[in-house]
Amino acid sequence: MKNLLIAQSGGPTAAINATLVGIYQAAHTSSRVDRIYGARNGIQGVLEESFVDLKELIKDTQDMELLCQTPAAALGSCRFKLENMENNDKQYEMLIGIFRRYQIAYFIYIGGNDSMDTVHKLSEYCKKKNIQDICIVGAPKTIDNDLVEIDHCPGFGSAAKYIATTFAELERDTQVYTMDSVFIVEVMGRNAGWLTAASALARLNGSRGPSLIYLCERTFHPEQFIADVESRLKEHTPVIVAVSEGIMDSQGRYYAELGQSKGTDSFGHKYMAGAGHMLENLVRQRIGCKVRSVELSLMQRSASHLASATDINEARLLGIKALQCAVDGLTGHMASLQRTASDYYEIEITSVPVAKVANFEKKVPLDYINPAGNDVTDEMIAYLKPLIQGEVRIQYKNGIPKHLVLGCI
Amino acid sequence: MKNLLIAQSGGPTAAINATLVGIYQAAHTSSRVDRIYGARNGIQGVLEESFVDLKELIKDTQDMELLCQTPAAALGSCRFKLENMENNDKQYEMLIGIFRRYQIAYFIYIGGNDSMDTVHKLSEYCKKKNIQDICIVGAPKTIDNDLVEIDHCPGFGSAAKYIATTFAELERDTQVYTMDSVFIVEVMGRNAGWLTAASALARLNGSRGPSLIYLCERTFHPEQFIADVESRLKEHTPVIVAVSEGIMDSQGRYYAELGQSKGTDSFGHKYMAGAGHMLENLVRQRIGCKVRSVELSLMQRSASHLASATDINEARLLGIKALQCAVDGLTGHMASLQRTASDYYEIEITSVPVAKVANFEKKVPLDYINPAGNDVTDEMIAYLKPLIQGEVRIQYKNGIPKHLVLGCI
């Protein structure tokens, strides 16, 4: 028996289940894979032998299609990093023991940075112990788009499409009144500003788009921000501002963390405020016009109803590739994709050694940000635009999208 | 010449432009209407003679379809109430003078409570002055669903569909981890809890839906809330809570206003927090588990990409009806709709005297709320369900929905 084990990890995205479906499809049709197990809640579930038989839970192609339009990790997730081999050899022994017991020949882990660290460590352990009959492979996903050695990450395109659409809709919403007003929209991204940059895509159909865009890659200067807003207010209203949750001051401190108030509310409790809320307060006090902040919060990563067809299709292909890597014995590899053309959009599905990926972080290059640090460049738009193309034909029932809940988490 | 003037007012919705299109279509094909003017920014724009020729801005049926999928008031909006005739006769004289100058025989005002007040006052003024050749008509819209003499308000169904879908997606997103967690989702509605109730529709396809739902119609008791959350946490995690922004304490004070902190952030500025944020703090302090609050904010009223086809179609029909009322001389009337069956969904488009509508508010009846005050009843679900049915085939370009911007605001 050569069985397959799949697990998902890290923050939810709209595309992570499409990668699960890709792996499942390729495994289902392969003569080199017998049973297809899923582990609940990532590597933690593997350690707890919390397995499900995916052939029982995904019955037909209709189930596969529904799973592709279901947001977040259908198998559950975890935030769990394996210890270093040198510190805790037992954890690795235990995992290999479990793999042996279930005759796992292939383990595919879908996730971001931390998950690729797990793939790397586990495959290194196998090499060290000369275990050649268990292949450990990674499949990428993260809305943050911060993995290296891949052109862009599955999940990011759908989040970017939601953000671009929402900025266009908010622009319609906020321009109905005539008085001066400022709208601050906080977008996810603590260390990488890719998602915030996607707000600029609202301009693609002729809208003004955000008046100002601040990414976390550049130090945030409150005085410059106030000057920027005042200058834009002279030109038009509303002034819509896109800001990364992870903007920092010149000493490298997150504004969101500086925002811990010493004051209390009517229940006597402390406040915590995000970057957007901080800037809202700043505008209220310094400029005094109408101002409101909005957080795109969890909606930006879970809005499957507005997924990018490009993203979902690529996520599925990366799943198929990950399974191919597994049966081909490419242990310690991650399925990846690269652009092969510059004047039109074409990608090649590849694989890369996970050692090059784990624990690295791809930030926005500085030439994708304008010199003033308050917008993105045309290079950024050219990079982002293909990733949000195409709509998924979502199946609805009773007026809301159908989801496939595997019932195992 | 018998010209038509249309204006929009109040808070944006996803359906207000569909009503504009309905009026426009019916006027365009009517032999009793000559020019079709739009006033910028509601009644304020009428007073300023800030008019546009809609036949120049809406060129063909393709423009009409695009306008139907464009959120928020394409003509702009205002928050402006006419003074009482007794106090300021001049304002009315001025309006009638402007109507005469532009040969306006029909004025249709699309809006909510305040706009119907304007329709009422203006039509009463005309009656008093025996002005019989100007017909003043109202067309309803409000996401709050709080108008009386109408089964439900255009704009509400689309917001409800967004809310139901988003709660289903947030449920997927928040259940990937195993630890105890609470997610508070604040929904719009200061005085009426209809939108918050729509969160229960997330259950229609088998999801658990919100564990707890608190509408602003019932006094909010923090101790009961904590007991409710603790009890639900014993049964499952995450506990998702839907709460109206307008929940009040036993003395009728909004929690959102009680949330003005005396503390300051790192810029030295005061905080303001909404109801959701307050409950988040309460859970953090009293229960201590993972907790996060999310505001659906402006997205819930402007998410045209997820509009309810039922809502958009009805909004358009109400526009057609409003024009019919106008040419039939039904001054002081509002286009309305009523349900004509209880075991299936069927509506009749009617009209009602606006005097019965203006300045009244339709709150959620108490038998639509469960006795414990932390959920809605089956009657509520039966009422809400038909309103979110059907999807609009949105036209996309460059990966985001196309909007028709009239370019006049």
Tab-separated table of N, CA, C and O in Angstrom, chain A residues 177-233:
chain	number	residue	atom	x	y	z
A	177	TYR	N	-21.922	62.249	-0.979
A	177	TYR	CA	-22.091	63.529	-0.295
A	177	TYR	C	-21.043	64.529	-0.787
A	177	TYR	O	-20.025	64.141	-1.354
A	178	THR	N	-21.283	65.798	-0.504
A	178	THR	CA	-20.401	66.823	-1.069
A	178	THR	C	-19.348	67.337	-0.084
A	178	THR	O	-18.373	67.940	-0.490
A	179	MET	N	-19.559	67.085	1.208
A	179	MET	CA	-18.599	67.649	2.177
A	179	MET	C	-17.257	66.920	2.139
A	179	MET	O	-17.171	65.775	1.713
A	180	ASP	N	-16.211	67.603	2.601
A	180	ASP	CA	-14.891	66.978	2.671
A	180	ASP	C	-14.939	65.754	3.571
A	180	ASP	O	-15.471	65.818	4.691
A	181	SER	N	-14.385	64.660	3.102
A	181	SER	CA	-14.389	63.453	3.926
A	181	SER	C	-13.200	62.567	3.580
A	181	SER	O	-12.670	62.601	2.466
A	182	VAL	N	-12.781	61.810	4.567
A	182	VAL	CA	-11.633	60.914	4.437
A	182	VAL	C	-12.059	59.527	4.897
A	182	VAL	O	-12.692	59.388	5.952
A	183	PHE	N	-11.761	58.524	4.093
A	183	PHE	CA	-12.059	57.139	4.453
A	183	PHE	C	-10.762	56.343	4.458
A	183	PHE	O	-10.067	56.287	3.450
A	184	ILE	N	-10.458	55.785	5.630
A	184	ILE	CA	-9.235	55.005	5.791
A	184	ILE	C	-9.629	53.531	5.717
A	184	ILE	O	-10.483	53.092	6.490
A	185	VAL	N	-9.043	52.786	4.821
A	185	VAL	CA	-9.359	51.362	4.711
A	185	VAL	C	-8.120	50.552	5.068
A	185	VAL	O	-7.092	50.635	4.389
A	186	GLU	N	-8.229	49.795	6.154
A	186	GLU	CA	-7.089	48.990	6.605
A	186	GLU	C	-7.151	47.613	5.962
A	186	GLU	O	-8.155	46.921	6.019
A	187	VAL	N	-6.022	47.237	5.356
A	187	VAL	CA	-5.935	45.981	4.621
A	187	VAL	C	-4.938	45.071	5.336
A	187	VAL	O	-3.973	45.548	5.938
A	188	MET	N	-5.166	43.746	5.260
A	188	MET	CA	-4.271	42.802	5.931
A	188	MET	C	-2.844	42.881	5.376
A	188	MET	O	-2.649	43.243	4.215
A	189	GLY	N	-1.894	42.462	6.173
A	189	GLY	CA	-0.496	42.454	5.777
A	189	GLY	C	0.359	43.099	6.847
A	189	GLY	O	0.438	44.312	6.926
A	190	ARG	N	0.966	42.272	7.689
A	190	ARG	CA	1.809	42.841	8.751
A	190	ARG	C	3.178	43.205	8.220
A	190	ARG	O	3.728	44.239	8.548
A	191	ASN	N	3.721	42.327	7.360
A	191	ASN	CA	5.096	42.551	6.906
A	191	ASN	C	5.228	42.735	5.405
A	191	ASN	O	6.283	43.111	4.915
A	192	ALA	N	4.162	42.433	4.673
A	192	ALA	CA	4.200	42.578	3.217
A	192	ALA	C	2.952	43.331	2.765
A	192	ALA	O	1.846	43.053	3.212
A	193	GLY	N	3.153	44.306	1.875
A	193	GLY	CA	2.061	45.200	1.489
A	193	GLY	C	1.312	44.805	0.230
A	193	GLY	O	0.545	45.607	-0.309
A	194	TRP	N	1.498	43.570	-0.246
A	194	TRP	CA	0.883	43.167	-1.516
A	194	TRP	C	-0.627	43.386	-1.537
A	194	TRP	O	-1.179	43.886	-2.523
A	195	LEU	N	-1.300	42.981	-0.475
A	195	LEU	CA	-2.767	43.097	-0.459
A	195	LEU	C	-3.199	44.561	-0.502
A	195	LEU	O	-4.161	44.910	-1.191
A	196	THR	N	-2.496	45.402	0.233
A	196	THR	CA	-2.836	46.828	0.232
A	196	THR	C	-2.637	47.406	-1.163
A	196	THR	O	-3.446	48.214	-1.633
A	197	ALA	N	-1.578	46.949	-1.821
A	197	ALA	CA	-1.307	47.420	-3.187
A	197	ALA	C	-2.457	47.079	-4.129
A	197	ALA	O	-2.759	47.830	-5.063
A	198	ALA	N	-3.127	45.949	-3.873
A	198	ALA	CA	-4.223	45.507	-4.759
A	198	ALA	C	-5.370	46.518	-4.790
A	198	ALA	O	-6.182	46.507	-5.719
A	199	SER	N	-5.450	47.397	-3.804
A	199	SER	CA	-6.489	48.428	-3.813
A	199	SER	C	-6.396	49.294	-5.064
A	199	SER	O	-7.396	49.811	-5.556
A	200	ALA	N	-5.178	49.430	-5.603
A	200	ALA	CA	-4.971	50.260	-6.793
A	200	ALA	C	-5.693	49.692	-8.011
A	200	ALA	O	-5.978	50.414	-8.973
A	201	LEU	N	-6.000	48.387	-7.971
A	201	LEU	CA	-6.691	47.767	-9.112
A	201	LEU	C	-8.112	48.290	-9.270
A	201	LEU	O	-8.749	48.077	-10.305
A	202	ALA	N	-8.627	48.964	-8.242
A	202	ALA	CA	-9.954	49.587	-8.368
A	202	ALA	C	-9.961	50.619	-9.493
A	202	ALA	O	-11.013	50.996	-9.987
A	203	ARG	N	-8.765	51.065	-9.898
A	203	ARG	CA	-8.670	52.076	-10.960
A	203	ARG	C	-8.827	51.501	-12.366
A	203	ARG	O	-8.944	52.255	-13.336
A	204	LEU	N	-8.797	50.179	-12.483
A	204	LEU	CA	-8.715	49.568	-13.816
A	204	LEU	C	-9.887	49.941	-14.716
A	204	LEU	O	-9.735	50.014	-15.930
A	205	ASN	N	-11.068	50.161	-14.127
A	205	ASN	CA	-12.235	50.499	-14.950
A	205	ASN	C	-12.569	51.986	-14.915
A	205	ASN	O	-13.716	52.359	-15.085
A	206	GLY	N	-11.581	52.815	-14.662
A	206	GLY	CA	-11.813	54.252	-14.764
A	206	GLY	C	-12.134	54.952	-13.460
A	206	GLY	O	-12.303	56.171	-13.446
A	207	SER	N	-12.230	54.210	-12.360
A	207	SER	CA	-12.446	54.871	-11.069
A	207	SER	C	-11.171	55.581	-10.638
A	207	SER	O	-10.085	55.280	-11.132
A	208	ARG	N	-11.312	56.502	-9.710
A	208	ARG	CA	-10.135	57.206	-9.210
A	208	ARG	C	-9.267	56.254	-8.397
A	208	ARG	O	-8.051	56.344	-8.415
A	209	GLY	N	-9.909	55.343	-7.687
A	209	GLY	CA	-9.166	54.439	-6.817
A	209	GLY	C	-8.731	55.159	-5.574
A	209	GLY	O	-9.072	56.331	-5.351
A	210	PRO	N	-7.942	54.482	-4.723
A	210	PRO	CA	-7.502	55.127	-3.492
A	210	PRO	C	-6.702	56.390	-3.816
A	210	PRO	O	-5.887	56.385	-4.740
A	211	SER	N	-6.920	57.436	-3.061
A	211	SER	CA	-6.156	58.672	-3.274
A	211	SER	C	-4.734	58.497	-2.760
A	211	SER	O	-3.801	59.122	-3.267
A	212	LEU	N	-4.583	57.667	-1.746
A	212	LEU	CA	-3.281	57.450	-1.118
A	212	LEU	C	-3.160	55.974	-0.723
A	212	LEU	O	-4.139	55.386	-0.251
A	213	ILE	N	-1.973	55.413	-0.907
A	213	ILE	CA	-1.740	54.007	-0.570
A	213	ILE	C	-0.444	53.911	0.229
A	213	ILE	O	0.617	54.307	-0.262
A	214	TYR	N	-0.541	53.400	1.434
A	214	TYR	CA	0.655	53.263	2.284
A	214	TYR	C	0.922	51.786	2.574
A	214	TYR	O	0.119	51.132	3.223
A	215	LEU	N	2.051	51.300	2.094
A	215	LEU	CA	2.431	49.910	2.325
A	215	LEU	C	3.374	49.828	3.524
A	215	LEU	O	4.089	50.784	3.837
A	216	CYS	N	3.382	48.657	4.149
A	216	CYS	CA	4.196	48.501	5.358
A	216	CYS	C	5.690	48.433	5.046
A	216	CYS	O	6.507	48.476	5.963
A	217	GLU	N	6.065	48.326	3.754
A	217	GLU	CA	7.490	48.281	3.421
A	217	GLU	C	8.168	49.631	3.635
A	217	GLU	O	9.397	49.697	3.718
A	218	ARG	N	7.388	50.714	3.660
A	218	ARG	CA	7.977	52.045	3.847
A	218	ARG	C	7.616	52.562	5.230
A	218	ARG	O	6.487	52.377	5.691
A	219	THR	N	8.561	53.197	5.893
A	219	THR	CA	8.290	53.807	7.194
A	219	THR	C	7.138	54.793	7.067
A	219	THR	O	7.089	55.564	6.107
A	220	PHE	N	6.214	54.751	8.016
A	220	PHE	CA	5.049	55.631	7.971
A	220	PHE	C	5.325	56.879	8.801
A	220	PHE	O	5.657	56.787	9.983
A	221	HIS	N	5.177	58.040	8.155
A	221	HIS	CA	5.421	59.308	8.843
A	221	HIS	C	4.102	60.063	9.016
A	221	HIS	O	3.555	60.565	8.032
A	222	PRO	N	3.578	60.157	10.220
A	222	PRO	CA	2.277	60.799	10.437
A	222	PRO	C	2.198	62.217	9.869
A	222	PRO	O	1.179	62.583	9.279
A	223	GLU	N	3.266	62.995	9.995
A	223	GLU	CA	3.211	64.372	9.490
A	223	GLU	C	3.066	64.390	7.972
A	223	GLU	O	2.322	65.194	7.411
A	224	GLN	N	3.807	63.492	7.307
A	224	GLN	CA	3.704	63.409	5.857
A	224	GLN	C	2.301	62.959	5.452
A	224	GLN	O	1.719	63.446	4.477
A	225	PHE	N	1.753	62.018	6.230
A	225	PHE	CA	0.401	61.523	5.963
A	225	PHE	C	-0.614	62.670	6.022
A	225	PHE	O	-1.446	62.832	5.116
A	226	ILE	N	-0.548	63.475	7.065
A	226	ILE	CA	-1.487	64.599	7.203
A	226	ILE	C	-1.315	65.581	6.042
A	226	ILE	O	-2.296	66.043	5.448
A	227	ALA	N	-0.057	65.840	5.669
A	227	ALA	CA	0.194	66.737	4.528
A	227	ALA	C	-0.378	66.138	3.240
A	227	ALA	O	-0.988	66.851	2.427
A	228	ASP	N	-0.207	64.817	3.055
A	228	ASP	CA	-0.746	64.142	1.870
A	228	ASP	C	-2.268	64.268	1.814
A	228	ASP	O	-2.847	64.574	0.766
A	229	VAL	N	-2.925	64.012	2.942
A	229	VAL	CA	-4.393	64.056	2.975
A	229	VAL	C	-4.869	65.485	2.700
A	229	VAL	O	-5.789	65.704	1.906
A	230	GLU	N	-4.232	66.445	3.330
A	230	GLU	CA	-4.641	67.846	3.123
A	230	GLU	C	-4.487	68.248	1.655
A	230	GLU	O	-5.351	68.911	1.081
A	231	SER	N	-3.398	67.812	1.071
A	231	SER	CA	-3.165	68.138	-0.334
A	231	SER	C	-4.221	67.487	-1.229
A	231	SER	O	-4.753	68.118	-2.135
A	232	ARG	N	-4.582	66.228	-0.964
A	232	ARG	CA	-5.594	65.551	-1.785
A	232	ARG	C	-6.975	66.172	-1.593
A	232	ARG	O	-7.757	66.270	-2.525
A	233	LEU	N	-7.268	66.582	-0.363
A	233	LEU	CA	-8.578	67.187	-0.088
A	233	LEU	C	-8.770	68.483	-0.877
A	233	LEU	O	-9.896	68.870	-1.171
